Tab-separated table of C-alpha atoms in Angstrom:
chain	number	residue	atom	x	y	z
A	28	MET	CA	0.000	0.000	0.000
A	29	LYS	CA	1.088	3.554	-0.786
A	30	PRO	CA	1.793	5.975	2.039
A	31	ALA	CA	-0.924	8.480	2.838
A	32	MET	CA	1.240	11.461	1.882
A	33	GLU	CA	2.034	9.988	-1.559
A	34	THR	CA	-1.652	9.257	-2.194
A	35	ALA	CA	-2.623	12.803	-1.260
A	36	ALA	CA	0.065	14.192	-3.569
A	37	GLU	CA	-1.261	12.123	-6.468
A	38	GLU	CA	-4.802	13.318	-5.797
A	39	ASN	CA	-3.628	16.933	-5.746
A	40	THR	CA	-1.799	16.393	-9.056
A	41	GLU	CA	-4.900	14.912	-10.666
A	42	GLN	CA	-7.044	17.799	-9.427
A	43	SER	CA	-4.574	20.355	-10.777
A	44	GLN	CA	-4.554	18.582	-14.143
A	45	GLU	CA	-8.344	18.594	-14.217
A	46	LYS	CA	-8.399	22.310	-13.383
A	47	LYS	CA	-5.780	22.961	-16.052
A	48	GLY	CA	-7.764	20.940	-18.595
A	49	CYS	CA	-10.937	22.797	-17.722
A	50	PHE	CA	-9.123	26.140	-18.018
A	51	GLU	CA	-7.682	25.222	-21.410
A	52	CYS	CA	-11.120	24.098	-22.565
A	53	CYS	CA	-12.631	27.432	-21.526
A	54	ILE	CA	-9.863	29.357	-23.321
A	55	LYS	CA	-10.449	27.245	-26.431
A	56	CYS	CA	-14.190	27.916	-26.330
A	57	LEU	CA	-13.632	31.652	-25.832
A	58	GLY	CA	-11.280	31.606	-28.798
A	59	GLY	CA	-14.140	30.471	-31.002
A	60	VAL	CA	-16.425	33.357	-30.072
A	61	PRO	CA	-16.841	35.780	-33.009
A	62	TYR	CA	-16.481	38.967	-30.973
A	63	ALA	CA	-16.873	41.247	-33.978
A	64	SER	CA	-20.117	39.563	-34.999
A	65	LEU	CA	-21.312	39.569	-31.384
A	66	VAL	CA	-20.726	43.324	-31.028
A	67	ALA	CA	-22.330	43.939	-34.409
A	68	THR	CA	-25.378	41.863	-33.435
A	69	ILE	CA	-25.917	43.789	-30.200
A	70	LEU	CA	-25.450	47.102	-32.017
A	71	CYS	CA	-27.756	46.012	-34.841
A	72	PHE	CA	-30.537	44.902	-32.485
A	73	SER	CA	-30.265	48.147	-30.514
A	74	GLY	CA	-30.230	50.337	-33.620
A	75	VAL	CA	-33.136	48.599	-35.325
A	76	ALA	CA	-35.171	48.649	-32.094
A	77	LEU	CA	-34.611	52.401	-31.691
A	78	PHE	CA	-35.340	53.117	-35.343
A	79	CYS	CA	-38.491	51.018	-35.532
A	80	GLY	CA	-39.943	51.848	-32.116
A	81	CYS	CA	-39.241	55.578	-32.093
A	82	GLY	CA	-40.008	55.970	-35.788
A	83	HIS	CA	-43.415	54.323	-35.417
A	84	VAL	CA	-44.482	56.583	-32.538
A	85	ALA	CA	-43.016	59.696	-34.187
A	86	LEU	CA	-44.961	59.070	-37.406
A	87	THR	CA	-48.195	58.788	-35.422
A	88	GLY	CA	-47.456	62.086	-33.677
A	89	THR	CA	-46.673	63.766	-37.013
A	90	VAL	CA	-50.056	62.793	-38.435
A	91	SER	CA	-51.746	64.180	-35.328
A	92	ILE	CA	-49.910	67.532	-35.673
A	93	LEU	CA	-50.824	67.834	-39.343
A	94	GLU	CA	-54.487	67.016	-38.752
A	95	GLN	CA	-54.876	69.485	-35.903
A	96	HIS	CA	-52.868	72.465	-37.152
A	97	PHE	CA	-51.936	72.329	-40.835
A	98	SER	CA	-54.564	70.341	-42.723
A	99	THR	CA	-58.034	70.406	-41.211
A	100	ASN	CA	-59.605	68.771	-44.268
A	101	SER	CA	-58.991	65.031	-44.110
A	102	SER	CA	-59.068	64.647	-47.893
A	103	ASP	CA	-56.015	66.922	-48.232
A	104	HIS	CA	-53.740	64.586	-46.300
A	105	ALA	CA	-55.440	61.276	-47.097
A	106	LEU	CA	-52.539	60.151	-49.295
A	107	LEU	CA	-50.008	61.105	-46.636
A	108	SER	CA	-51.924	59.129	-43.996
A	109	GLU	CA	-51.912	56.047	-46.229
A	110	VAL	CA	-48.186	56.384	-46.897
A	111	ILE	CA	-47.411	56.752	-43.185
A	112	GLN	CA	-49.571	53.739	-42.362
A	113	LEU	CA	-47.723	51.744	-45.021
A	114	MET	CA	-44.385	52.869	-43.569
A	115	GLN	CA	-45.473	51.670	-40.136
A	116	TYR	CA	-46.229	48.215	-41.563
A	117	VAL	CA	-42.820	48.265	-43.267
A	118	ILE	CA	-41.263	49.025	-39.880
A	119	TYR	CA	-42.824	45.840	-38.478
A	120	GLY	CA	-41.277	43.868	-41.341
A	121	ILE	CA	-37.852	45.487	-40.889
A	122	ALA	CA	-37.809	44.659	-37.183
A	123	SER	CA	-38.730	41.013	-37.799
A	124	PHE	CA	-36.273	40.587	-40.671
A	125	PHE	CA	-33.280	42.033	-38.853
A	126	PHE	CA	-34.023	40.028	-35.740
A	127	LEU	CA	-33.732	36.820	-37.768
A	128	TYR	CA	-30.880	38.063	-39.957
A	129	GLY	CA	-28.813	39.112	-36.934
A	130	ILE	CA	-29.186	35.663	-35.354
A	131	ILE	CA	-28.243	33.966	-38.645
A	132	LEU	CA	-25.167	36.167	-39.090
A	133	LEU	CA	-24.097	35.481	-35.513
A	134	ALA	CA	-24.452	31.726	-36.082
A	135	GLU	CA	-22.507	32.035	-39.335
A	136	GLY	CA	-19.836	33.956	-37.440
A	137	PHE	CA	-19.483	31.082	-34.938
A	138	TYR	CA	-19.189	28.601	-37.799
A	139	THR	CA	-16.567	30.506	-39.800
A	140	THR	CA	-14.534	31.492	-36.717
A	141	SER	CA	-14.359	27.858	-35.590
A	142	ALA	CA	-13.364	26.778	-39.088
A	143	VAL	CA	-10.720	29.477	-39.496
A	144	LYS	CA	-9.106	28.814	-36.096
A	145	GLU	CA	-9.439	25.028	-36.507
A	146	LEU	CA	-10.933	24.613	-33.052
A	147	HIS	CA	-12.502	21.250	-33.797
A	148	GLY	CA	-9.667	19.363	-35.423
A	149	GLU	CA	-8.270	19.573	-38.939
A	150	PHE	CA	-9.547	22.324	-41.196
A	151	LYS	CA	-12.401	21.157	-43.394
A	152	THR	CA	-14.868	23.122	-45.466
A	153	THR	CA	-17.133	22.425	-48.394
A	154	ALA	CA	-17.958	24.366	-51.521
A	155	CYS	CA	-21.522	24.736	-50.222
A	156	GLY	CA	-20.277	26.278	-46.973
A	157	ARG	CA	-18.074	28.757	-48.845
A	158	CYS	CA	-20.962	29.596	-51.147
A	159	ILE	CA	-23.240	30.339	-48.181
A	160	SER	CA	-20.560	32.544	-46.619
A	161	GLY	CA	-20.168	34.420	-49.908
A	162	MET	CA	-23.928	34.888	-50.125
A	163	PHE	CA	-23.968	36.463	-46.660
A	164	VAL	CA	-21.127	38.793	-47.684
A	165	PHE	CA	-23.065	39.967	-50.740
A	166	LEU	CA	-26.355	40.319	-48.869
A	167	THR	CA	-24.705	42.277	-46.046
A	168	TYR	CA	-23.134	44.674	-48.553
A	169	VAL	CA	-26.523	45.244	-50.190
A	170	LEU	CA	-28.204	45.841	-46.831
A	171	GLY	CA	-25.413	48.224	-45.822
A	172	VAL	CA	-25.961	50.362	-48.917
A	173	ALA	CA	-29.728	50.256	-48.397
A	174	TRP	CA	-29.405	51.357	-44.762
A	175	LEU	CA	-27.246	54.288	-45.820
A	176	GLY	CA	-30.308	55.431	-47.771
A	177	VAL	CA	-32.565	54.775	-44.767
A	178	PHE	CA	-30.208	56.792	-42.565
A	179	GLY	CA	-30.339	59.713	-44.992
A	180	PHE	CA	-34.115	59.459	-45.295
A	181	SER	CA	-34.547	59.424	-41.495
A	182	ALA	CA	-32.679	62.742	-41.308
A	183	VAL	CA	-35.366	64.498	-43.418
A	184	PRO	CA	-38.058	64.720	-40.676
A	185	VAL	CA	-35.354	65.788	-38.202
A	186	PHE	CA	-34.470	68.658	-40.546
A	187	MET	CA	-38.130	69.643	-40.911
A	188	PHE	CA	-38.848	69.608	-37.189
A	189	TYR	CA	-35.613	71.476	-36.504
A	190	ASN	CA	-36.678	74.255	-38.888
A	191	ILE	CA	-40.023	74.571	-37.093
A	192	TRP	CA	-38.383	74.516	-33.662
A	193	SER	CA	-35.777	77.135	-34.643
A	194	THR	CA	-38.547	79.387	-35.990
A	195	CYS	CA	-40.363	79.111	-32.670
A	196	GLU	CA	-37.162	80.046	-30.864
A	197	VAL	CA	-36.896	83.168	-33.028
A	198	ILE	CA	-40.454	84.140	-32.089
A	199	LYS	CA	-39.711	83.601	-28.392
A	200	SER	CA	-36.557	85.713	-28.580
A	201	LEU	CA	-38.454	88.570	-30.245
A	202	GLN	CA	-41.074	88.484	-27.507
A	203	THR	CA	-38.393	88.435	-24.815
A	204	ASN	CA	-36.451	91.370	-26.249
A	205	MET	CA	-39.645	93.280	-27.045
A	206	THR	CA	-38.123	94.391	-30.345
A	207	THR	CA	-40.883	93.522	-32.779
A	208	SER	CA	-43.885	91.268	-33.147
A	209	GLY	CA	-43.463	87.735	-34.408
A	210	ASP	CA	-46.868	87.570	-36.099
A	211	GLN	CA	-45.268	87.766	-39.535
A	212	ILE	CA	-42.950	84.832	-38.929
A	213	CYS	CA	-44.545	81.701	-40.365
A	214	VAL	CA	-43.844	78.083	-41.221
A	215	ASP	CA	-45.488	76.705	-44.356
A	216	VAL	CA	-45.526	72.906	-44.245
A	217	ARG	CA	-46.736	72.754	-47.844
A	218	GLN	CA	-43.288	73.734	-49.111
A	219	TYR	CA	-41.937	70.372	-47.918
A	220	GLY	CA	-44.340	68.532	-50.221
A	221	ILE	CA	-45.956	66.401	-47.523
A	222	ILE	CA	-49.376	68.030	-48.041
A	223	PRO	CA	-50.773	69.614	-51.238
A	224	TRP	CA	-50.717	73.365	-51.888
A	225	ASN	CA	-54.488	73.629	-51.604
A	226	ALA	CA	-54.426	72.317	-48.002
A	227	VAL	CA	-55.991	74.703	-45.477
A	228	PRO	CA	-54.508	76.410	-43.507
A	229	GLY	CA	-51.201	74.886	-44.583
A	230	ARG	CA	-49.106	77.234	-42.443
A	231	ALA	CA	-48.889	78.626	-38.923
A	232	CYS	CA	-47.645	82.033	-37.807
A	233	GLY	CA	-46.720	83.864	-34.620
A	234	PRO	CA	-48.421	82.719	-31.405
A	235	ILE	CA	-50.171	79.837	-33.168
A	236	LEU	CA	-46.819	78.421	-34.264
A	237	GLU	CA	-45.430	78.922	-30.775
A	238	ASN	CA	-48.365	76.989	-29.296
A	239	ILE	CA	-47.676	74.153	-31.726
A	240	CYS	CA	-44.065	73.946	-30.554
A	241	ASN	CA	-45.245	73.791	-26.943
A	242	THR	CA	-47.488	70.766	-27.514
A	243	ASN	CA	-46.463	67.316	-26.306
A	244	GLU	CA	-46.955	65.850	-29.798
A	245	PHE	CA	-44.373	68.188	-31.306
A	246	TYR	CA	-41.875	67.737	-28.470
A	247	MET	CA	-42.123	63.943	-28.501
A	248	SER	CA	-42.140	63.583	-32.284
A	249	TYR	CA	-39.103	65.834	-32.694
A	250	HIS	CA	-36.973	63.970	-30.161
A	251	LEU	CA	-38.197	60.547	-31.277
A	252	PHE	CA	-37.182	61.314	-34.857
A	253	ILE	CA	-33.715	62.247	-33.572
A	254	VAL	CA	-33.446	58.950	-31.688
A	255	ALA	CA	-34.733	57.040	-34.742
A	256	CYS	CA	-32.084	58.713	-36.897
A	257	ALA	CA	-29.426	57.762	-34.346
A	258	GLY	CA	-30.747	54.177	-34.388
A	259	ALA	CA	-30.433	54.078	-38.176
A	260	GLY	CA	-26.849	55.312	-37.852
A	261	ALA	CA	-26.071	52.598	-35.290
A	262	THR	CA	-27.496	49.993	-37.668
A	263	VAL	CA	-25.246	51.269	-40.472
A	264	ILE	CA	-22.202	50.910	-38.174
A	265	ALA	CA	-23.321	47.390	-37.221
A	266	LEU	CA	-23.640	46.404	-40.870
A	267	LEU	CA	-20.181	47.811	-41.592
A	268	ILE	CA	-18.772	45.597	-38.812
A	269	TYR	CA	-20.690	42.643	-40.258
A	270	MET	CA	-19.234	43.398	-43.701
A	271	MET	CA	-15.651	43.430	-42.405
A	272	ALA	CA	-16.123	40.250	-40.358
A	273	THR	CA	-17.883	38.234	-43.047
A	274	THR	CA	-15.497	39.397	-45.793
A	275	TYR	CA	-12.444	38.473	-43.735
A	276	ASN	CA	-13.805	35.047	-42.776
A	277	TYR	CA	-14.835	34.283	-46.340
A	278	ALA	CA	-11.432	35.319	-47.697
A	279	VAL	CA	-9.599	33.117	-45.177
A	280	LEU	CA	-11.897	30.154	-45.860
A	281	LYS	CA	-11.400	30.587	-49.592
A	282	PHE	CA	-7.630	30.788	-49.212
A	283	LYS	CA	-7.296	27.825	-46.866
A	284	SER	CA	-9.474	25.623	-49.083
A	285	ARG	CA	-6.847	25.751	-51.834
A	286	GLU	CA	-4.791	22.608	-52.233
A	287	ASP	CA	-1.511	24.531	-52.439
A	288	CYS	CA	-2.254	26.438	-49.239
A	289	CYS	CA	0.323	25.785	-46.555
A	290	THR	CA	-0.049	28.888	-44.398
A	291	LYS	CA	-2.071	28.874	-41.217
A	292	PHE	CA	-3.431	32.118	-39.757
């Protein structure tokens, strides 16, 4: 029989080896995490949620402002109401699509990262796998260009509301300084093309415009459009990160699948 001290030493050695093996396993698993895709997924989900949620509420508030102050006849803004309602349905579709697409890209990131770093044995990939990775690269590039357009489009209502808000600030400053009356300072919404030229009243001047700026609908819609624009910008950044990650992984997979490849990254 072995002495008690020798047996205890062997048990301690086995425990240290188990701890070391567990530590190495954890490091190996962490090495397979696609951190770029993970950051891009979180940023994409946050940006799309801000854009869709804030944009939906802001569009509803915009319709309310137009109906109450700039276009009292419902037939004048009937087309605009239909377009806004259609945009709200499109927002539902965008949110659902990007939720699924973000999960798929994250899963694809785990697959390609594991393949590139050879975490599960010898490097193996198929033509089908490389084709799927290339398809995601192309689709992400297309979505990135499309979201640049969405980001630019989301800045339009911010510009419009900023013009109205700055005009109200001018009226308030004139009243504070007691220099002149602000009754002649007006904002004509018809010049933006969102309602026809025959819409009545179509514009607001002086104290009426100031009252509009003080309403909760205007305040909320203005700031929600700003947040929606920021969400669209965050989504563009997320797609740029996706593009870099997927392009790099696809290029490495393509290179390492060559028969004459002898370099390991």
